[in-house]
Short mmCIF file of C-alpha atoms in Angstrom, two decimals:
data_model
loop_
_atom_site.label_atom_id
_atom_site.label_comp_id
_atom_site.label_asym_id
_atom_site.label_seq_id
_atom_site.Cartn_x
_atom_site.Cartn_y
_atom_site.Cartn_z
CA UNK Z 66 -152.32 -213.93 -34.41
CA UNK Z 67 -149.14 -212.71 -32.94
CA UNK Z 68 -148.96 -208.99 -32.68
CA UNK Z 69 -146.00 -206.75 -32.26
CA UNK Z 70 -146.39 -205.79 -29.02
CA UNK Z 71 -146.63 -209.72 -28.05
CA UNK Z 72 -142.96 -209.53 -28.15
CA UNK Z 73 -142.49 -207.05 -25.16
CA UNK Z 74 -144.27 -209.87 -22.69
CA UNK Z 75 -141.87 -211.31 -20.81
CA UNK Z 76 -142.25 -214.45 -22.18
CA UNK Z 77 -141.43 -213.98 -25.30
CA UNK Z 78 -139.03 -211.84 -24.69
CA UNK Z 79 -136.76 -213.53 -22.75
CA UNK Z 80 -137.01 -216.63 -25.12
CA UNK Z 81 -135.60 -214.32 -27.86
CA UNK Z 82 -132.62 -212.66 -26.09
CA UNK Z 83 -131.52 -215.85 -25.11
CA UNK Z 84 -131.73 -217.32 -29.04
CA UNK Z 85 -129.72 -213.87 -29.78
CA UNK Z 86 -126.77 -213.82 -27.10
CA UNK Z 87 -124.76 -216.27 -28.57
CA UNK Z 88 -125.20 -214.80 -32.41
CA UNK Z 89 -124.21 -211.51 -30.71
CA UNK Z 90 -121.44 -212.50 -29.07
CA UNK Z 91 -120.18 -214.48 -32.62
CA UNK Z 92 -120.55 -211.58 -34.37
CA UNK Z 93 -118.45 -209.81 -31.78
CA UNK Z 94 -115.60 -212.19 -32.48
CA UNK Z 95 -115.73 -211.92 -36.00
CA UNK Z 96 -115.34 -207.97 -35.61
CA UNK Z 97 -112.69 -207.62 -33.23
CA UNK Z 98 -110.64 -210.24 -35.32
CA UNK Z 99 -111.59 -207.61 -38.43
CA UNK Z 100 -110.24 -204.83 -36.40
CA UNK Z 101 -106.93 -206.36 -34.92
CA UNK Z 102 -106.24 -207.23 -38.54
CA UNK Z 103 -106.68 -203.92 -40.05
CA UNK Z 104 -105.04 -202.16 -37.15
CA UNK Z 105 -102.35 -204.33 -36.74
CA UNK Z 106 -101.23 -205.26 -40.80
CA UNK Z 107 -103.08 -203.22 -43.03
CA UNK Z 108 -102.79 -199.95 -41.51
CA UNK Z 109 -99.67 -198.00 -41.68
CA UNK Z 110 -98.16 -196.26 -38.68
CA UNK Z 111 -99.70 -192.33 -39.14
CA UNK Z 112 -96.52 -190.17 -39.94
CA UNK Z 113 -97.56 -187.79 -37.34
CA UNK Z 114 -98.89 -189.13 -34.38
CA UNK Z 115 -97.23 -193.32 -34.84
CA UNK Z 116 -99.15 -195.46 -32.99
CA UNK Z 117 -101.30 -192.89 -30.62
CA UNK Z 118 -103.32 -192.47 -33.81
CA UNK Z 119 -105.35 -196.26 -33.24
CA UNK Z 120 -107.00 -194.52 -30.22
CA UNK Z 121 -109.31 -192.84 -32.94
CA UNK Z 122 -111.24 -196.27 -33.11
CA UNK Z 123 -111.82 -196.13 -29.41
CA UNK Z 124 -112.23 -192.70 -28.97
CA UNK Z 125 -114.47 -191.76 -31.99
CA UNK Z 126 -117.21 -194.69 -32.18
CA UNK Z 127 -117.50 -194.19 -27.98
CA UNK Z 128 -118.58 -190.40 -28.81
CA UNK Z 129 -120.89 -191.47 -31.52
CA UNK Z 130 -122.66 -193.99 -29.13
CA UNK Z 131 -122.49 -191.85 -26.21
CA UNK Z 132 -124.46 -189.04 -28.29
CA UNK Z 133 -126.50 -191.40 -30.14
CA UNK Z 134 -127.99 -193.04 -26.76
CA UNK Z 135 -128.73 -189.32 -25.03
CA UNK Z 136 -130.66 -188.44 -27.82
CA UNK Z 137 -132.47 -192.06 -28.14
CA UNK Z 138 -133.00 -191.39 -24.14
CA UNK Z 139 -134.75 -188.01 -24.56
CA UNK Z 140 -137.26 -189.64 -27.26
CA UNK Z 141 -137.97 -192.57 -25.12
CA UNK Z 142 -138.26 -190.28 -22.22
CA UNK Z 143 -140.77 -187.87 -24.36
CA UNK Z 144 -142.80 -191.25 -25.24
CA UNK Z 145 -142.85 -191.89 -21.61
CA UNK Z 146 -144.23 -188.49 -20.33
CA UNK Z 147 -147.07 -189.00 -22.89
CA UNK Z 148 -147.53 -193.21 -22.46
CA UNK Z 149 -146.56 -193.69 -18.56
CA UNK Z 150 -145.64 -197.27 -19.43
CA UNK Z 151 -142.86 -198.06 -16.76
CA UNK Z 152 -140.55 -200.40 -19.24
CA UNK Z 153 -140.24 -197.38 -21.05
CA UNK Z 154 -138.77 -195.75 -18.44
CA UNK Z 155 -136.61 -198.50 -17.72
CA UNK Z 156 -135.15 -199.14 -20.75
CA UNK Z 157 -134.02 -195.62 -20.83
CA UNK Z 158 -132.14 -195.84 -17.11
CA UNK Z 159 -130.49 -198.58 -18.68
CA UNK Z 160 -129.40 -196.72 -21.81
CA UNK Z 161 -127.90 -194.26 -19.84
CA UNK Z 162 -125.94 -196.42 -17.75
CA UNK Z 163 -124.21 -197.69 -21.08
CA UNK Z 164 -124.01 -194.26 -22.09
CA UNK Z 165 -122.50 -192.86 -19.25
CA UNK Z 166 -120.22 -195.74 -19.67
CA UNK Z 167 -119.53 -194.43 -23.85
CA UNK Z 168 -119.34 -190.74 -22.56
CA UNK Z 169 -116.72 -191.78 -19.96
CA UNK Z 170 -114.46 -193.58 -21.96
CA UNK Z 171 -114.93 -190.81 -24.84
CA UNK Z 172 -113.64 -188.16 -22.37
CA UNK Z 173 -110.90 -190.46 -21.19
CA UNK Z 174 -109.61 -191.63 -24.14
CA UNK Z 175 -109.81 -188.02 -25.54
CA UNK Z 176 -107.37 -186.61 -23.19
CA UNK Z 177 -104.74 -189.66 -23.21
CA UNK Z 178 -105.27 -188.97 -26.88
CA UNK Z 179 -104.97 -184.99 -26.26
CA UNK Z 180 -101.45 -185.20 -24.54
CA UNK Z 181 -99.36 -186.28 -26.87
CA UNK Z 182 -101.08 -184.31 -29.59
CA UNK Z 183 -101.56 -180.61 -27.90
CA UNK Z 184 -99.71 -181.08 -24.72
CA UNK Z 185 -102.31 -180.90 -22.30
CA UNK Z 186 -104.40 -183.44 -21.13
CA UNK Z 187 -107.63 -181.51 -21.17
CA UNK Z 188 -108.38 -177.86 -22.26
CA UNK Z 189 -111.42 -175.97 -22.00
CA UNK Z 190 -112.71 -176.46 -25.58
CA UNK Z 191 -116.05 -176.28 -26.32
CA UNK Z 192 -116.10 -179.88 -27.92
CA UNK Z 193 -114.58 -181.02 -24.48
CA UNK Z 194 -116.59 -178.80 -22.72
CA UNK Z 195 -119.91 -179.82 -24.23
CA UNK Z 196 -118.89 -183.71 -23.71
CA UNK Z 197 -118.04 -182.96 -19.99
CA UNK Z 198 -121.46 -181.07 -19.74
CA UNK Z 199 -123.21 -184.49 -21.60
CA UNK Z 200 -121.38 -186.69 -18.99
CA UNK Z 201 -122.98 -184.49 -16.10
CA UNK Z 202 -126.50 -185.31 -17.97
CA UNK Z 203 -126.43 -188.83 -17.65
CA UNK Z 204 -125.09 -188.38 -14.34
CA UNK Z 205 -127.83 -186.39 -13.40
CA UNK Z 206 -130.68 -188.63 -15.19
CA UNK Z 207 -129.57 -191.70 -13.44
CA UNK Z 208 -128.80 -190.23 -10.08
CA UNK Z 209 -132.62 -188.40 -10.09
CA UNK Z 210 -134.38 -191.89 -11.64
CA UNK Z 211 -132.60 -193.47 -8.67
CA UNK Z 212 -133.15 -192.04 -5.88
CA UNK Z 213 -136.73 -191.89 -6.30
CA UNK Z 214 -138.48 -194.63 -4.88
CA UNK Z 215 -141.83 -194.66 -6.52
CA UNK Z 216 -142.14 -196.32 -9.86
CA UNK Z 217 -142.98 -192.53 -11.50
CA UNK Z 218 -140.46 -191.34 -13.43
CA UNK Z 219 -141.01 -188.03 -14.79
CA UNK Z 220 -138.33 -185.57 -13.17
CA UNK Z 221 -135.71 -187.82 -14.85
CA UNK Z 222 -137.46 -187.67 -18.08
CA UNK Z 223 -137.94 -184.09 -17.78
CA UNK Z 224 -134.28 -183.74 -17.14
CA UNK Z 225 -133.38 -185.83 -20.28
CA UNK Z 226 -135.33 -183.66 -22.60
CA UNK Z 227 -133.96 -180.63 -21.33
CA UNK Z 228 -130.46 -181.67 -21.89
CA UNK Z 229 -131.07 -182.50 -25.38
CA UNK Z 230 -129.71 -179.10 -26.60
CA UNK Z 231 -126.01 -179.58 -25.47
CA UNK Z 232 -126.44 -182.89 -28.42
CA UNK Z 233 -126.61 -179.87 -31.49
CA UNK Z 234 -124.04 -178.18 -29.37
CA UNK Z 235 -121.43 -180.85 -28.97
CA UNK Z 236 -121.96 -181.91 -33.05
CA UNK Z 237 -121.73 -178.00 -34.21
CA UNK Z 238 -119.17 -176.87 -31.78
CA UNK Z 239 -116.31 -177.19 -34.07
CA UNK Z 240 -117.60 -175.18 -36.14
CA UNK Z 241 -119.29 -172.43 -34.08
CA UNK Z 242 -116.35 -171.66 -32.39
CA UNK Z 243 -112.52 -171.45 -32.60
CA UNK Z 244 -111.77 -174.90 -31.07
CA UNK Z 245 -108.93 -176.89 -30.99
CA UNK Z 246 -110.52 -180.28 -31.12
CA UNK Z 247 -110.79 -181.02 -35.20
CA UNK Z 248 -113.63 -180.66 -37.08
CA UNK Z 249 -115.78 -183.93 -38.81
CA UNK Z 250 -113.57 -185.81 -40.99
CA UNK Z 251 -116.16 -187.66 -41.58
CA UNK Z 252 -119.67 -186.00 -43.43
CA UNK Z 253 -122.57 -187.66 -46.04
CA UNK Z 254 -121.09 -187.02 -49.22
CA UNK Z 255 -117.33 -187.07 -48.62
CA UNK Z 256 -114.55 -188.24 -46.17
CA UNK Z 257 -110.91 -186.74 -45.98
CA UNK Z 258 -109.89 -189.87 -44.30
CA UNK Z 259 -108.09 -192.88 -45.97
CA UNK Z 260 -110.43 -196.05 -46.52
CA UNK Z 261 -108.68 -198.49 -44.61
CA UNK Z 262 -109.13 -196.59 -41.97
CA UNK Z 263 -112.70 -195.43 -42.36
CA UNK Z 264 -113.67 -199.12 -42.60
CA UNK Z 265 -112.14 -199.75 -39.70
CA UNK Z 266 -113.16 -196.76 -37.69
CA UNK Z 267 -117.04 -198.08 -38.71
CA UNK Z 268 -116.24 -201.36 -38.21
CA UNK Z 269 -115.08 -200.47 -34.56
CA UNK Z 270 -118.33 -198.52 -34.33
CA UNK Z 271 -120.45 -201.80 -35.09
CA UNK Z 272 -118.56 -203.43 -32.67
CA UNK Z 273 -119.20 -201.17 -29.59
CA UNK Z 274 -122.94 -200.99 -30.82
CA UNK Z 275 -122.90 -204.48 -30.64
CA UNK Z 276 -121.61 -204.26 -27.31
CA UNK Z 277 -124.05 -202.53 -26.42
CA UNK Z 278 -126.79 -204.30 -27.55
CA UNK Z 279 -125.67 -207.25 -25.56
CA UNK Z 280 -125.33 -205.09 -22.22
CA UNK Z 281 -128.96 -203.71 -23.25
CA UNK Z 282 -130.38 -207.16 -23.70
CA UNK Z 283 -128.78 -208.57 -20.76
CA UNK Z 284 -129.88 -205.61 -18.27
CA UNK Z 285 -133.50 -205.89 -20.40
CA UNK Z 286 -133.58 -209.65 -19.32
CA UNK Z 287 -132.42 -209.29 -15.93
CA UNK Z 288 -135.50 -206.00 -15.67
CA UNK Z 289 -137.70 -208.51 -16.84
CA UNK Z 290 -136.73 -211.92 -14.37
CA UNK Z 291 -136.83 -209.00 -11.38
CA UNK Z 292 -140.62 -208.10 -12.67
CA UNK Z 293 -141.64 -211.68 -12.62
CA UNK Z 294 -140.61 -212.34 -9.05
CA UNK Z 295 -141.74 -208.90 -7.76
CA UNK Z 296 -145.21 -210.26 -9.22
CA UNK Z 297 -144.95 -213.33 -7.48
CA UNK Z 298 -144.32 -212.32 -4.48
CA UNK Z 299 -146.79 -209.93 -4.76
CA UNK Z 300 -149.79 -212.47 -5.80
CA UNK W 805 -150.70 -157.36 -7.48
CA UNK W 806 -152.16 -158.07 -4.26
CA UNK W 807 -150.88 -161.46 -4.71
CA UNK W 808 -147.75 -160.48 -5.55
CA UNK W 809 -147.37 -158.25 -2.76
CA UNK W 810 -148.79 -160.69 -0.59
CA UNK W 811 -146.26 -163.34 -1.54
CA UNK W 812 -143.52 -160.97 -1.30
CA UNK W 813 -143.97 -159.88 2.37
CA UNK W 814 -144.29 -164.18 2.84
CA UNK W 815 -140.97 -165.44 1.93
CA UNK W 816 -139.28 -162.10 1.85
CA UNK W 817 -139.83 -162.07 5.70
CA UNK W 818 -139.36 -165.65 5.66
CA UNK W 819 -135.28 -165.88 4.34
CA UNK W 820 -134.78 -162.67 6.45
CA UNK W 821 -136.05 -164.08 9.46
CA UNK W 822 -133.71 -167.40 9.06
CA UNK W 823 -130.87 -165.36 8.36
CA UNK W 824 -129.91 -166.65 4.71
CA UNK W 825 -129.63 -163.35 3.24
CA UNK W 826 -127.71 -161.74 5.27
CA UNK W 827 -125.59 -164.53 6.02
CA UNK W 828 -125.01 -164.25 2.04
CA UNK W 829 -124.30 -160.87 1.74
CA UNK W 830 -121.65 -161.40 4.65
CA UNK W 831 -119.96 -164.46 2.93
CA UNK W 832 -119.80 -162.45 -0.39
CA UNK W 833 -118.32 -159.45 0.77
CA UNK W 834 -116.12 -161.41 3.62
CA UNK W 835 -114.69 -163.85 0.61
CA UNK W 836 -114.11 -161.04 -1.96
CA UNK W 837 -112.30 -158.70 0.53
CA UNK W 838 -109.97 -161.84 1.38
CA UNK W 839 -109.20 -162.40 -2.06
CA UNK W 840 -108.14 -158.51 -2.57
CA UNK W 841 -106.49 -158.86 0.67
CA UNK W 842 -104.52 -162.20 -0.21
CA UNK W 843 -103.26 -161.59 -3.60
CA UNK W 844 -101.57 -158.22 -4.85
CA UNK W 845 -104.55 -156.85 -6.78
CA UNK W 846 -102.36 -154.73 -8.92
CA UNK W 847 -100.71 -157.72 -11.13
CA UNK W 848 -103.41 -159.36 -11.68
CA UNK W 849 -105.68 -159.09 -15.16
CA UNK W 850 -109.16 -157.59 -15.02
CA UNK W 851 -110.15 -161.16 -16.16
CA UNK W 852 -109.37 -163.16 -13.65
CA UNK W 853 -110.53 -160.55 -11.12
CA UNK W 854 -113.93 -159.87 -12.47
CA UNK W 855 -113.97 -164.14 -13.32
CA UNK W 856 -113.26 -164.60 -9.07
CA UNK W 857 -116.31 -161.73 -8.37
CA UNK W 858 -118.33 -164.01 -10.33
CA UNK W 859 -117.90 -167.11 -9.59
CA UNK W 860 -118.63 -166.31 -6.10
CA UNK W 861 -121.84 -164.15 -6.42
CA UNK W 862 -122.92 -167.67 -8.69
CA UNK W 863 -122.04 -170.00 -5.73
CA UNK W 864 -123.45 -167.78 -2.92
CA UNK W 865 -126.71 -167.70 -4.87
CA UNK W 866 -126.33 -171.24 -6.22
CA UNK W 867 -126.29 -172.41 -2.39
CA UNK W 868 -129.20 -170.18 -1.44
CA UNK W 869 -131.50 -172.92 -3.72
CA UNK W 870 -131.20 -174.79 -1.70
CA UNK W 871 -133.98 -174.00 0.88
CA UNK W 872 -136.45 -172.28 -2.11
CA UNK W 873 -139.37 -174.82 -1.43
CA UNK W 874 -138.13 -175.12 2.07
CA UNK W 875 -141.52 -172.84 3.76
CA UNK W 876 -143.61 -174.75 0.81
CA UNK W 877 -143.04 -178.01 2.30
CA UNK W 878 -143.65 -177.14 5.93
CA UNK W 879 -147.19 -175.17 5.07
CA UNK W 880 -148.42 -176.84 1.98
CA UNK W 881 -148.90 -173.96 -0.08
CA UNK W 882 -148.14 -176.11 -3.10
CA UNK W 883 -150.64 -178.74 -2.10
CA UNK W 884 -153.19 -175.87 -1.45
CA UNK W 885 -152.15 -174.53 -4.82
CA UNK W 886 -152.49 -177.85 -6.67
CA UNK W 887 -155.91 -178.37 -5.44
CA UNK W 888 -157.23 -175.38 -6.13
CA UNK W 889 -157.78 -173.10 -9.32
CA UNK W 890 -155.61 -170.42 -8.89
CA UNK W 891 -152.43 -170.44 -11.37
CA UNK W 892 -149.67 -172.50 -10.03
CA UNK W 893 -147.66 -171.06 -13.39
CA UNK W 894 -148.30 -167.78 -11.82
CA UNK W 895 -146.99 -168.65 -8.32
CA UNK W 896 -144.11 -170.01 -9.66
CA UNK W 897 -143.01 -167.38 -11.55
CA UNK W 898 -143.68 -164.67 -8.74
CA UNK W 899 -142.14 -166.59 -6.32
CA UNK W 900 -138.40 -167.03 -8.61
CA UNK W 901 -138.63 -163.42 -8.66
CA UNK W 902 -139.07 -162.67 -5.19
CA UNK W 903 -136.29 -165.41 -4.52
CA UNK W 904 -134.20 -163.36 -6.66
CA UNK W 905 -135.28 -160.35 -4.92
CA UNK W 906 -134.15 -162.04 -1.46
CA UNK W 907 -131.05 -163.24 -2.23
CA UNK W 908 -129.02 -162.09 -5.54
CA UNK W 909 -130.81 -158.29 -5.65
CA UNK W 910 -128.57 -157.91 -2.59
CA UNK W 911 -125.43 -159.22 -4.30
CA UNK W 912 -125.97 -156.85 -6.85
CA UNK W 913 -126.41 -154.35 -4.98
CA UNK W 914 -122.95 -154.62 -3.35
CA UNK W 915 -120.88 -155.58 -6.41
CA UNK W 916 -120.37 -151.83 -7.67
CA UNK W 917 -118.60 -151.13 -4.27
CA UNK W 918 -116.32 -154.59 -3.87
CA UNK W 919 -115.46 -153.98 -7.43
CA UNK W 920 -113.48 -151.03 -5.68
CA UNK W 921 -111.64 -152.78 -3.32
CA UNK W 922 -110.74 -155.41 -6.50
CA UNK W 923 -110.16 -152.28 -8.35
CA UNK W 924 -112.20 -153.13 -11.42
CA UNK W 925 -113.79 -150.33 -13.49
CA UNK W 926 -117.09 -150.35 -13.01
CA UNK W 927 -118.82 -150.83 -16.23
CA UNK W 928 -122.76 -150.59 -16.93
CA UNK W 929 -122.02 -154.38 -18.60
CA UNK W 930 -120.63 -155.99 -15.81
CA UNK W 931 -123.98 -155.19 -13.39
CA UNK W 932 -126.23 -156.23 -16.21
CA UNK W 933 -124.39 -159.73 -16.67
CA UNK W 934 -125.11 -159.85 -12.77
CA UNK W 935 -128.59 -159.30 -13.49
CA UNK W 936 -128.97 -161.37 -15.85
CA UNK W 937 -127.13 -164.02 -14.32
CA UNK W 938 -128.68 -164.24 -11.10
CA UNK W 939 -132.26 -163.96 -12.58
CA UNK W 940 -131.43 -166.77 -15.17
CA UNK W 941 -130.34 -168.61 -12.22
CA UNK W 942 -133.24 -168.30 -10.09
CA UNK W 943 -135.41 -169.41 -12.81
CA UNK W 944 -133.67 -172.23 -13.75
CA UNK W 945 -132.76 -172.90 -9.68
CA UNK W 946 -136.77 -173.36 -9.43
CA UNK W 947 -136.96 -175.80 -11.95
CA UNK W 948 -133.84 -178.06 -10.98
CA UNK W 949 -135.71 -177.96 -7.64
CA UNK W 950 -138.49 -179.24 -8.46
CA UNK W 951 -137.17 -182.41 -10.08
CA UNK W 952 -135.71 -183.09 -6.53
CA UNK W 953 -138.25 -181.66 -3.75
CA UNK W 954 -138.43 -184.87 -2.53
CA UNK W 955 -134.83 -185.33 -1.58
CA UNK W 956 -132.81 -184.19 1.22
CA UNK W 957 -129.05 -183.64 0.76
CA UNK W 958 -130.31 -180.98 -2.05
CA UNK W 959 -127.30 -179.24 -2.75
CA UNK W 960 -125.39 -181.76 -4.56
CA UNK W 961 -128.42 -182.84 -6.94
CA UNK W 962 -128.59 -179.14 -7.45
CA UNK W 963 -125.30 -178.98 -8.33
CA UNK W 964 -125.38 -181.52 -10.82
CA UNK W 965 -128.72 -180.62 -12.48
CA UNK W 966 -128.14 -176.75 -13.04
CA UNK W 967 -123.94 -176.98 -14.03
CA UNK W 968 -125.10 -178.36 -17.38
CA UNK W 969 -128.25 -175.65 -17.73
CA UNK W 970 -126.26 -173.03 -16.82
CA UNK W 971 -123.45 -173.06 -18.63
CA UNK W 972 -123.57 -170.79 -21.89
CA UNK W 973 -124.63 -167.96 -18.95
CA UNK W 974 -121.24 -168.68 -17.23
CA UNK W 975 -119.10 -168.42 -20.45
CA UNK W 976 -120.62 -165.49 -22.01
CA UNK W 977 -120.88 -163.70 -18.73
CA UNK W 978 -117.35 -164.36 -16.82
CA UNK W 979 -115.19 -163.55 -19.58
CA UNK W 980 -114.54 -160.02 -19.75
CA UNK W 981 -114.76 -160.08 -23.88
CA UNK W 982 -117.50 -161.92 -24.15
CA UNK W 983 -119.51 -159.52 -22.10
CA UNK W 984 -120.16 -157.44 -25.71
CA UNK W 985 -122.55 -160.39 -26.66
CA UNK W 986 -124.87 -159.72 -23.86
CA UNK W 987 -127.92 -159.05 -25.85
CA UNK W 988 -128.10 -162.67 -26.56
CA UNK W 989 -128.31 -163.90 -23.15
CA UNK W 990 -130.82 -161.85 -22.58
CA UNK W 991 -133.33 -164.07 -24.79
CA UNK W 992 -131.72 -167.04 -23.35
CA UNK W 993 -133.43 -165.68 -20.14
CA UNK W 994 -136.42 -164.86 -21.39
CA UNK W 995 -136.76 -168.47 -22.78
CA UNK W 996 -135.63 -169.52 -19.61
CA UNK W 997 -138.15 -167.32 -17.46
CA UNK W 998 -140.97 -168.87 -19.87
CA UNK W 999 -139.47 -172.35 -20.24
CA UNK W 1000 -138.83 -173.31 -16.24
CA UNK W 1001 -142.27 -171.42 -15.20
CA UNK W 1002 -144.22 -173.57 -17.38
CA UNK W 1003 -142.08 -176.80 -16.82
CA UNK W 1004 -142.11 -176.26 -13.31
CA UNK W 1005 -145.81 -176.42 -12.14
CA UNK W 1006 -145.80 -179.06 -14.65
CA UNK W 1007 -143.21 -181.29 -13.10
CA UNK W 1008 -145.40 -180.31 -9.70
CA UNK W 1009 -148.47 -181.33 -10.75
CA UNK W 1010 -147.44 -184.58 -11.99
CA UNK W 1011 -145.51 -185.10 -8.78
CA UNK W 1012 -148.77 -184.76 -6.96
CA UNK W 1013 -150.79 -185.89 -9.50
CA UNK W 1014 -148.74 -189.50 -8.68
CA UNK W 1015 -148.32 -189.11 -4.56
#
């Protein structure tokens, strides 16, 4: 009987990304065509801020990844200071490539967002301060798994679990302090945005997790090819 | 005690000898005596002046991390330590202190009289959120070193490891208003003392654990 952790072996592994990257990469299609759509006809131009308002569906979903994969980095990396099992490891170096990639694009789109709206490209907010201080994190994580050579991992880990406070801080730093970045617009039980463009904006965040996904699986695959000719050299 | 004395007289002697410290004290005073020398003291905001003191007392420390593990690595008192019973927790948390002792007691000491030549008031605030800071940053300097003993080129990992730690210290302790709210960074370093002590010898031991 096949168990669940059959489907980490390589073999079986690799068969299923490759049965996935095509229905991934369909799906992707579909979405973007969703989004161009809404962006393009549906949505009206926002009375304020015209068309510098569609960076919200770059800008937003990036943050929500980039946040989402630090904190899905410091649980793998706790399961890996208690397991030791080296794909663990792994699969966390390659989360935080993709989310230094998020993090990046969150701070850039931010401030080309920021200039037209406040008239400054960056300012020391604590929202922007906090998201500067999470793109130093990943920076720091993939700079320390790198440059050691040995297949331990721990420092990193360590590293990733310690930054896991500034996550809290970036989310409740609107509210904490006096910022000038705008609170969530966007909570459990209620949304002050208009439904158009809340579709879209969560559209536009299954389409960069998608996107990520596919980067995941492709790096995962690429881990796993490495492993099996590092073995056969080896034997 | 004995220990502690013991381990004092070690590296105390040890960054005098090399000439850190005083090198240090020399760039600190040198670089804040330029600045009052530079720019016209008198139109500038307490602020920014007491923001500049700062910022250098943090980099002159920050760069004095560096070489913490430096006489470690050459004698093997961490290898000794691992293999036997004595508390590595123990060592760890002596040896931040004296670090602190070498290099940002010093600082400290000085700040009261090159806040004259800045002409800042010298408030009982200010030298605590020195204090503080510089302890804080010894503790949490030990830890970010030990994720990267290994490595030469230090300074830039350090950089990059401790900016991100470190930061609540820097707000709430360079700005002049924010000074008032010094009781809470206090716990922040005593859960830092506790935190980086224990996390330390345990990022050691696994280090060796896996050589």
């Amino acid at each position: 009987m096949i168990k669940l952790y059959d489907y980490i072996k390589p073999i079986y592994f690799i068969y299923i990304l490759t049965q996935l990257w095509f229905l991934l990469l369909l799906f992707k299609v579909i979405l973007l065509t969703i989004i161009c759509y809404f962006v393009t006809i549906v949505i009206k131009e926002d009375f304020q801020q015209s068309q510098n308002y569609n960076i919200i569906y770059i800008h937003v979903p990036s943050a929500w990844i980039s946040l989402l994969l630090y904190s899905s980095i410091a649980l793998i990396s706790l399961f890996y200071l208690i397991y030791k099992y080296s794909l663990i490891s792994s699969i966390a170096k390659i989360l935080a490539i993709i989310g230094i990639n998020f993090s990046l694009i969150t701070l850039i789109t931010g401030s080309i967002w920021g200039k037209p709206t406040w008239g400054h490209f960056w300012v020391w907010d604590a929202r922007l301060t906090s998201a500067l201080i999470l793109f130093i994190l990943y920076l720091g994580y993939i700079i320390i798994y790198d440059f050691y050579d040995n297949i331990i991992k721990t420092n990193s880990s360590v590293l990733a679990i310690l930054g896991f406070i500034n996550i809290p801080i970036i989310k409740y730093s609107v509210y904490w302090w006096n910022t000038l970045h705008q609170s969530s617009s966007i909570s459990i039980n209620q949304s002050t945005l208009d439904l158009p463009i809340m579709y879209t904006l969560f559209i536009s965040l299954l389409f960069f997790m998608l996107y990520s996904i596919n980067i995941f699986l492709f790096e995962i695959k690429k881990y796993f090819i490495i492993y099996k000719i590092e073995t056969f050299y080896i034997k | 005690m004995l220990i502690f004395f013991y381990i004092l007289k070690k590296y105390f002697f040890f960054n005098y000898k090399k000439g850190h410290m005083t090198m240090n004290i020399f760039l600190y005073i040198i670089l804040i005596l330029l600045f009052g020398l530079i720019i016209n003291i008198s139109n500038i905001s307490l602020d920014i002046k007491w923001g500049f003191l700062y910022i250098i007392c943090f980099l002159i420390f920050l760069f004095s991390l560096e070489n913490i593990y430096q006489l470690d690595n050459e004698d093997g008192t961490i290898d000794l330590l691992y293999i036997t019973k004595n508390s590595l927790e123990f060592f760890i948390f002596i040896k931040s202190l004296i670090h602190w002792i070498s290099y940002g007691f010093p600082l400290i000491i000085i700040s009261p009289i090159l806040m004259i030549f800045l002409k800042i008031n010298i408030n009982n605030l200010m030298i605590s959120s020195l204090y503080i800071s510089t302890l804080s940053l010894s503790y949490l300097g030990i830890l970010c070193c030990s994720l990267i003993i290994e490595l030469n080129n230090k300074l830039f990992f350090i950089i990059i490891i401790i900016i991100p730690l470190y930061i609540p210290i820097i707000i709430y302790n360079s700005h002049i208003e924010y000074i008032y709210n010094i009781y809470s960074i206090y716990i922040y370093l005593i859960i830092i003392m506790y935190i980086s002590t224990w996390l330390t010898s345990f990022i050691i031991k696994n280090n060796k654990k896996n050589l």
